[in-house]
């Protein structure tokens, strides 16, 4: 057992199901002189058998004067409410209880009885489902305050210890059923591999340890990249896409702050290269200029409004207002940022309205000599796709007369000789 994972001072909360492995762990911790307390979670999945297991652990701890806490929950109901498998729901509820129990007992760490066989099974399950290097690292010896000191101990060793010390344990009959994927791997895949190498579980553990070192090194390179190039919730798109995939993929997961599948990582890297938006669990990622933004917020569509001429027209969903005035002479200096437009009144047909872009919208920008779809103009000016519905488009009865940030239409733009001009300026609210 890896005693280096155990605190030299401080209490250890031992998760005890009553099975051979957890009873081995509890008694070995006592044997080592640790300040240990026990916690048992009743998943309520096996009726009286679940209650019997809880009573067994409680009675053993009372006889041995080991502080004990128990918890229980309705795993099936929780799984249904949260669209989870029974195994996922059981794990979530169990670890939540263990965390609370550790707080209640003032425990420094929580020790669980995952053994060498569990580790090998986890590696095989992850391999079967499809995984990267991290999944092949198996069960981490330490995760937060969870420690797993038995990853170098086999189930058979635990049974031998219990028999030698006359320590009782319970058997969970569901461990013999092939309903769960882990049991099928345990009953069929592992024996086949042990026929090749009887020490399969130990060999898998050694492999996992080596892979964890590789994973830690690659993760450190990704962390260095993020630390150097991150600005708030963005990374430089070209620099990210130019990294070797092992670094880029880990940088993406770091920025996302969650586990992402290979497909989701590829979608983010494609967005870094080509633009657009990648939808990943819990957020959307999009490119804005030369930066990749994690957690974009799509612009609210501009609502259709008639522009007051003259007057002020607020567009609160975009955080801007239109100030419209009539002037009698073309200004000596024309603003080049395309947030102030000058129109010849005689070339405006009907009312001026402000809207979001519409399918098929086209604009012939003044002085450009060509007509283009707004989508193409947005691409040319670097307006990302998720912001486009929030870009104000001015139009009259004949179509688009200007697009904020892009320019005015040739047919409506005022010229230096005009003397009946509408000026529309976009300002921030």
Coordinates of C-alpha atoms in Angstrom, one line a residue:
X1 CA 0.0 0.0 0.0
X2 CA 1.3 3.5 -0.9
X3 CA 1.6 5.1 2.5
X4 CA 3.2 8.2 0.9
X5 CA -0.3 9.3 0.0
X6 CA -1.3 9.4 3.6
X7 CA -0.9 12.6 5.7
X8 CA 1.6 12.4 8.5
X9 CA -0.7 14.4 10.7
X10 CA -4.5 14.8 10.4
X11 CA -7.5 12.6 10.3
X12 CA -8.3 10.2 7.4
X13 CA -11.9 9.5 6.4
X14 CA -12.0 6.0 5.0
X15 CA -14.8 5.2 2.6
X16 CA -16.1 1.8 3.7
X17 CA -18.6 -0.2 1.7
X18 CA -18.1 -3.4 3.8
X19 CA -16.5 -5.2 0.9
X20 CA -13.1 -6.9 1.1
X21 CA -11.1 -4.0 -0.3
X22 CA -12.6 -1.3 1.9
X23 CA -12.3 -3.4 5.0
X24 CA -8.7 -4.1 4.2
X25 CA -8.0 -0.4 3.8
X26 CA -9.8 0.5 7.0
X27 CA -7.9 -2.1 9.1
X28 CA -4.5 -1.3 7.4
X29 CA -4.9 2.4 8.3
X30 CA -5.7 1.4 11.9
X31 CA -2.6 -0.9 11.8
X32 CA -0.4 2.0 10.6
X33 CA -1.6 4.1 13.6
X34 CA -3.5 6.6 11.5
X35 CA -6.3 8.7 13.0
X36 CA -9.1 7.2 11.0
X37 CA -12.8 7.4 10.9
X38 CA -15.2 5.5 8.6
X39 CA -18.0 6.6 6.3
X40 CA -20.6 4.4 4.5
X41 CA -23.0 5.5 1.8
X42 CA -26.2 3.5 1.4
X43 CA -27.1 3.7 -2.3
X44 CA -30.5 2.1 -1.6
X45 CA -30.2 0.0 -4.8
X46 CA -30.5 -3.4 -3.3
X47 CA -33.2 -3.1 -0.7
X48 CA -32.6 -5.0 2.5
X49 CA -29.1 -6.0 1.3
X50 CA -28.1 -2.4 1.1
X51 CA -29.4 -1.8 4.7
X52 CA -27.6 -5.0 5.8
X53 CA -24.3 -3.7 4.5
X54 CA -24.7 -0.4 6.3
X55 CA -25.5 -2.3 9.6
X56 CA -22.5 -4.5 9.1
X57 CA -20.1 -1.6 8.8
X58 CA -21.8 0.3 11.6
X59 CA -21.5 -2.7 14.0
X60 CA -17.9 -3.4 13.1
X61 CA -16.9 0.2 13.7
X62 CA -18.7 0.2 17.1
X63 CA -16.9 -2.9 18.2
X64 CA -13.5 -1.5 17.1
X65 CA -14.3 2.0 18.5
X66 CA -13.9 3.6 15.1
X67 CA -15.8 6.9 14.6
X68 CA -18.5 6.2 12.0
X69 CA -20.9 8.2 9.7
X70 CA -23.5 6.9 7.4
X71 CA -25.5 8.5 4.6
X72 CA -28.0 7.4 2.0
X73 CA -29.8 8.5 -1.1
X74 CA -32.2 7.4 -3.8
X75 CA -29.8 6.8 -6.7
X76 CA -32.4 5.7 -9.2
X77 CA -34.5 8.9 -8.7
X78 CA -31.4 11.1 -8.9
X79 CA -30.3 9.3 -12.1
X80 CA -33.7 9.9 -13.7
X81 CA -33.9 13.5 -12.7
X82 CA -30.4 14.3 -14.0
X83 CA -30.3 12.0 -17.1
X84 CA -27.4 10.0 -15.7
X85 CA -26.6 6.3 -15.6
X86 CA -27.1 4.5 -12.3
X87 CA -23.3 4.3 -12.0
X88 CA -22.8 8.0 -12.6
X89 CA -25.5 8.9 -10.2
X90 CA -24.2 6.6 -7.5
X91 CA -20.7 8.0 -7.8
X92 CA -21.9 11.6 -7.7
X93 CA -24.1 11.1 -4.6
X94 CA -21.4 9.0 -2.8
X95 CA -18.6 11.6 -3.3
X96 CA -20.9 14.4 -2.3
X97 CA -21.6 12.6 0.9
X98 CA -17.9 11.8 1.5
X99 CA -17.1 15.4 1.1
X100 CA -19.7 16.4 3.7
X101 CA -18.6 13.7 6.1
X102 CA -14.9 14.8 5.8
X103 CA -16.0 18.3 6.7
X104 CA -18.1 17.0 9.7
X105 CA -15.2 14.9 11.0
X106 CA -12.4 17.4 10.3
X107 CA -10.6 14.9 8.0
X108 CA -7.6 16.1 6.0
X109 CA -8.1 13.5 3.2
X110 CA -10.7 10.9 2.0
X111 CA -9.2 7.4 1.4
X112 CA -11.0 5.1 -1.1
X113 CA -10.3 1.4 -1.7
X114 CA -9.7 1.4 -5.4
X115 CA -7.3 -1.4 -6.1
X116 CA -4.9 -2.5 -8.8
X117 CA -7.7 -4.5 -10.5
X118 CA -10.0 -1.5 -10.5
X119 CA -7.3 0.6 -12.1
X120 CA -6.7 -1.9 -14.9
X121 CA -10.5 -2.2 -15.5
X122 CA -10.8 1.6 -15.7
X123 CA -8.0 1.7 -18.4
X124 CA -9.8 -1.0 -20.4
X125 CA -13.2 0.7 -20.1
X126 CA -11.7 4.1 -21.2
X127 CA -10.0 2.4 -24.1
X128 CA -13.2 0.7 -25.2
X129 CA -15.1 4.0 -25.1
X130 CA -12.4 5.9 -26.9
X131 CA -9.9 8.1 -25.0
X132 CA -6.7 10.0 -25.1
X133 CA -3.6 9.8 -23.0
X134 CA -5.4 11.0 -19.8
X135 CA -8.0 8.2 -20.0
X136 CA -5.2 5.6 -20.3
X137 CA -3.7 6.9 -17.1
X138 CA -6.3 5.0 -15.2
X139 CA -7.5 6.1 -11.7
X140 CA -5.5 9.0 -10.4
X141 CA -3.8 8.2 -7.0
X142 CA -4.7 11.8 -5.8
X143 CA -7.6 14.0 -6.9
X144 CA -8.1 17.0 -4.6
X145 CA -8.4 15.6 -1.2
X146 CA -9.3 12.1 -2.4
X147 CA -6.4 9.6 -2.0
X148 CA -6.2 6.0 -3.3
X149 CA -3.4 4.3 -1.5
X150 CA -4.4 0.8 -2.7
X151 CA -3.7 1.1 -6.4
X152 CA -0.7 -1.2 -6.0
X153 CA -2.7 -3.8 -4.0
X154 CA -4.7 -6.6 -5.7
X155 CA -8.1 -7.9 -4.6
X156 CA -6.5 -11.2 -3.8
X157 CA -3.9 -9.6 -1.5
X158 CA -6.7 -7.9 0.3
X159 CA -8.6 -11.2 0.8
X160 CA -5.4 -12.9 2.1
X161 CA -4.9 -10.1 4.6
X162 CA -8.5 -10.4 5.9
X163 CA -8.3 -14.1 6.2
X164 CA -5.0 -13.9 8.1
X165 CA -6.4 -11.4 10.6
X166 CA -9.9 -13.0 10.8
X167 CA -11.5 -9.8 9.6
X168 CA -15.1 -10.1 8.2
X169 CA -16.4 -8.5 5.1
X170 CA -19.6 -8.6 3.0
X171 CA -20.1 -9.6 -0.6
X172 CA -22.2 -7.5 -3.0
X173 CA -24.1 -9.9 -5.2
X174 CA -24.4 -7.3 -8.0
X175 CA -20.6 -7.7 -8.5
X176 CA -21.4 -11.1 -10.1
X177 CA -23.9 -9.7 -12.5
X178 CA -23.0 -8.6 -16.1
X179 CA -25.5 -5.8 -16.1
X180 CA -22.8 -3.2 -15.6
X181 CA -20.0 -2.6 -18.1
X182 CA -17.3 -2.8 -15.4
X183 CA -18.5 -6.3 -14.4
X184 CA -18.3 -7.5 -18.0
X185 CA -14.8 -6.2 -18.3
X186 CA -13.9 -7.9 -15.0
X187 CA -15.4 -11.2 -15.8
X188 CA -14.4 -11.5 -19.4
X189 CA -11.7 -9.1 -20.6
X190 CA -9.4 -9.2 -17.5
X191 CA -9.3 -13.1 -17.4
X192 CA -8.4 -13.2 -21.1
X193 CA -5.6 -10.7 -20.5
X194 CA -4.4 -12.6 -17.4
X195 CA -4.1 -15.7 -19.5
X196 CA -1.4 -13.8 -21.4
X197 CA 0.1 -12.2 -18.3
X198 CA -1.1 -13.4 -14.9
X199 CA 0.3 -10.1 -13.5
X200 CA -1.9 -8.0 -15.8
X201 CA -3.2 -5.7 -13.1
X202 CA 0.3 -4.8 -11.9
X203 CA 1.5 -4.3 -15.4
X204 CA -1.4 -2.0 -16.1
X205 CA -0.6 -0.1 -13.0
X206 CA 3.0 0.4 -14.1
X207 CA 1.9 1.5 -17.5
X208 CA -0.6 4.0 -16.0
X209 CA 2.2 5.4 -13.8
X210 CA 4.4 6.0 -16.8
X211 CA 1.6 7.6 -18.8
X212 CA 0.7 9.9 -15.9
X213 CA 4.3 11.3 -16.1
X214 CA 3.8 11.9 -19.9
X215 CA 0.4 13.5 -19.3
X216 CA 1.8 15.8 -16.6
X217 CA 4.6 16.9 -18.9
X218 CA 2.3 17.7 -21.8
X219 CA -0.2 19.4 -19.5
X220 CA 2.6 21.6 -18.1
X221 CA 3.6 22.7 -21.7
X222 CA -0.1 23.6 -22.4
X223 CA -0.3 25.5 -19.1
X224 CA 2.8 27.5 -20.1
X225 CA 1.3 28.3 -23.5
X226 CA -1.9 29.5 -21.9
X227 CA -0.1 31.5 -19.2
X228 CA 2.0 33.3 -21.9
X229 CA -0.8 34.0 -24.5
X230 CA -4.0 34.2 -22.5
X231 CA -5.8 37.6 -22.4
X232 CA -8.9 37.2 -20.2
X233 CA -11.0 34.5 -21.9
X234 CA -9.1 34.6 -25.3
X235 CA -6.1 33.0 -27.0
X236 CA -4.4 34.0 -30.2
X237 CA -6.1 31.8 -32.8
X238 CA -3.1 31.4 -35.1
X239 CA -0.7 30.6 -32.3
X240 CA -3.1 28.0 -30.8
X241 CA -3.7 26.3 -34.1
X242 CA 0.0 26.2 -34.9
X243 CA 0.8 24.2 -31.7
X244 CA 1.3 20.5 -31.9
X245 CA -2.1 18.8 -31.2
X246 CA -1.1 17.4 -27.8
X247 CA -0.4 20.9 -26.6
X248 CA -3.3 22.7 -28.5
X249 CA -5.9 20.1 -27.3
X250 CA -4.8 20.5 -23.6
X251 CA -4.8 24.3 -24.0
X252 CA -8.3 24.2 -25.3
X253 CA -9.5 22.1 -22.4
X254 CA -7.7 24.4 -19.9
X255 CA -9.5 27.5 -21.4
X256 CA -12.8 25.7 -21.4
X257 CA -12.4 24.7 -17.8
X258 CA -13.9 21.2 -18.4
X259 CA -13.4 17.9 -20.0
X260 CA -14.0 18.0 -23.8
X261 CA -14.2 15.1 -26.2
X262 CA -11.9 14.8 -29.2
X263 CA -14.7 15.9 -31.5
X264 CA -15.3 19.1 -29.5
X265 CA -11.6 19.9 -29.3
X266 CA -11.3 19.5 -33.1
X267 CA -14.3 21.8 -33.6
X268 CA -12.6 24.5 -31.5
X269 CA -9.3 24.2 -33.4
X270 CA -11.2 24.4 -36.7
X271 CA -12.8 27.6 -35.4
X272 CA -9.3 28.9 -34.6
X273 CA -8.3 28.2 -38.2
X274 CA -11.4 29.1 -40.2
X275 CA -13.6 31.2 -37.9
X276 CA -17.2 30.6 -37.1
X277 CA -18.5 29.2 -33.8
X278 CA -17.9 25.9 -32.0
X279 CA -20.6 24.7 -29.6
X280 CA -19.0 22.7 -26.8
X281 CA -20.5 21.6 -23.5
X282 CA -21.4 24.6 -21.4
X283 CA -20.2 27.3 -23.7
X284 CA -19.6 28.5 -27.3
X285 CA -16.2 29.3 -28.7
X286 CA -15.8 31.8 -31.6
X287 CA -13.1 33.8 -33.3
X288 CA -13.0 37.5 -33.2
X289 CA -10.3 39.0 -35.3
X290 CA -7.1 37.1 -34.5
X291 CA -8.4 36.0 -31.1
X292 CA -10.3 32.9 -30.1
X293 CA -13.0 33.7 -27.5
X294 CA -14.1 31.1 -25.0
X295 CA -17.6 31.8 -23.8
X296 CA -18.9 34.1 -26.5
X297 CA -22.3 35.7 -25.9
X298 CA -24.3 36.0 -29.2
X299 CA -25.5 39.5 -29.9
X300 CA -29.2 40.1 -29.3
X301 CA -31.0 40.7 -32.7
X302 CA -31.7 44.3 -33.5
X303 CA -35.5 45.0 -33.3
X304 CA -37.1 46.8 -36.2
X305 CA -37.7 50.5 -35.5
X306 CA -38.5 53.5 -37.5
X307 CA -35.8 56.1 -37.2
X308 CA -36.9 59.5 -36.0
X309 CA -35.9 62.2 -38.5
X310 CA -34.9 64.4 -36.9
X311 CA -34.6 62.9 -33.4
X312 CA -33.1 60.1 -31.3
X313 CA -33.8 56.4 -31.7
X314 CA -32.6 54.2 -28.9
X315 CA -31.6 50.6 -29.6
X316 CA -31.2 49.2 -26.0
X317 CA -30.6 45.6 -27.1
X318 CA -27.4 46.8 -28.9
X319 CA -26.5 49.4 -26.3
X320 CA -26.6 52.2 -28.9
X321 CA -28.7 55.1 -30.1
X322 CA -29.2 56.8 -33.4
X323 CA -29.0 60.6 -33.5
X324 CA -30.6 61.9 -36.7
X325 CA -30.3 65.6 -37.8
X326 CA -30.8 67.5 -41.0
X327 CA -28.0 69.6 -42.4
X328 CA -27.7 71.9 -45.4
X329 CA -24.0 71.3 -46.3
X330 CA -21.7 68.4 -46.7
X331 CA -19.2 68.3 -43.8
X332 CA -15.6 69.3 -44.7
X333 CA -14.3 66.1 -42.9
X334 CA -16.1 62.8 -43.3
X335 CA -15.8 60.3 -40.4
X336 CA -14.0 57.1 -41.6
X337 CA -15.2 54.7 -38.9
X338 CA -18.6 54.2 -40.5
X339 CA -20.6 55.1 -37.5
X340 CA -21.7 58.5 -39.0
X341 CA -23.6 58.5 -42.3
X342 CA -24.7 61.2 -44.6
X343 CA -27.6 60.6 -46.9
X344 CA -29.1 62.7 -49.8
X345 CA -32.7 63.3 -48.7
X346 CA -33.8 63.1 -52.3
X347 CA -32.5 59.5 -52.6
X348 CA -34.3 58.2 -49.6
X349 CA -37.6 56.4 -50.3
X350 CA -40.2 56.5 -47.5
X351 CA -39.2 56.1 -43.9
X352 CA -35.8 55.0 -42.7
X353 CA -35.9 52.0 -40.5
X354 CA -33.2 50.2 -38.5
X355 CA -33.2 46.4 -38.4
X356 CA -31.0 43.3 -38.1
X357 CA -29.6 41.9 -41.3
X358 CA -32.2 39.9 -43.3
X359 CA -31.6 36.9 -45.6
X360 CA -30.5 38.1 -49.1
X361 CA -29.5 41.6 -47.9
X362 CA -27.0 43.2 -50.3
X363 CA -25.2 46.5 -50.3
X364 CA -23.3 48.4 -53.0
X365 CA -20.9 50.4 -50.8
X366 CA -20.2 54.0 -52.0
X367 CA -17.0 54.2 -53.9
X368 CA -16.5 50.5 -54.2
X369 CA -18.0 49.8 -57.6
X370 CA -19.5 46.4 -56.6
X371 CA -22.5 44.9 -54.9
X372 CA -22.0 42.2 -52.2
X373 CA -24.0 40.2 -49.8
X374 CA -23.8 41.5 -46.2
X375 CA -22.4 38.1 -45.2
X376 CA -19.4 38.7 -47.4
X377 CA -19.0 42.3 -46.3
X378 CA -19.1 41.2 -42.6
X379 CA -16.4 38.6 -43.4
X380 CA -14.2 41.3 -45.0
X381 CA -14.5 43.7 -42.1
X382 CA -13.9 41.0 -39.5
X383 CA -17.4 40.9 -37.9
X384 CA -17.7 37.5 -36.3
X385 CA -20.8 35.5 -37.1
X386 CA -22.3 35.6 -33.6
X387 CA -22.2 39.4 -33.6
X388 CA -23.9 40.0 -36.9
X389 CA -27.5 39.9 -35.8
X390 CA -26.6 42.8 -33.4
X391 CA -25.2 45.0 -36.2
X392 CA -27.7 47.8 -37.1
X393 CA -28.8 47.9 -40.7
X394 CA -30.4 51.0 -42.1
X395 CA -32.9 50.6 -44.9
X396 CA -35.7 52.4 -46.7
X397 CA -38.5 51.1 -48.9
X398 CA -36.0 50.0 -51.6
X399 CA -33.5 48.2 -49.5
X400 CA -30.3 48.7 -47.5
X401 CA -28.9 52.2 -47.4
X402 CA -26.1 51.6 -44.8
X403 CA -24.6 49.1 -42.4
X404 CA -23.0 50.3 -39.2
X405 CA -19.3 49.6 -39.3
X406 CA -19.4 48.8 -43.0
X407 CA -20.5 51.9 -44.9
X408 CA -23.4 53.6 -46.8
X409 CA -25.0 52.5 -50.0
X410 CA -23.9 54.2 -53.2
X411 CA -27.4 55.2 -54.2
X412 CA -28.2 57.0 -51.0
X413 CA -24.9 58.5 -49.9
X414 CA -24.6 62.3 -49.9
X415 CA -22.1 64.0 -52.2
X416 CA -20.1 67.2 -51.6
X417 CA -22.5 69.2 -53.8
X418 CA -25.7 68.1 -51.9
X419 CA -27.5 70.6 -49.7
X420 CA -30.4 68.6 -48.3
X421 CA -28.7 66.0 -46.1
X422 CA -29.7 63.6 -43.3
X423 CA -26.9 62.9 -40.8
X424 CA -27.3 59.7 -38.7
X425 CA -24.7 59.1 -36.0
X426 CA -24.5 55.9 -33.9
X427 CA -23.5 56.6 -30.2
X428 CA -23.1 54.4 -27.2
X429 CA -25.9 54.5 -24.5

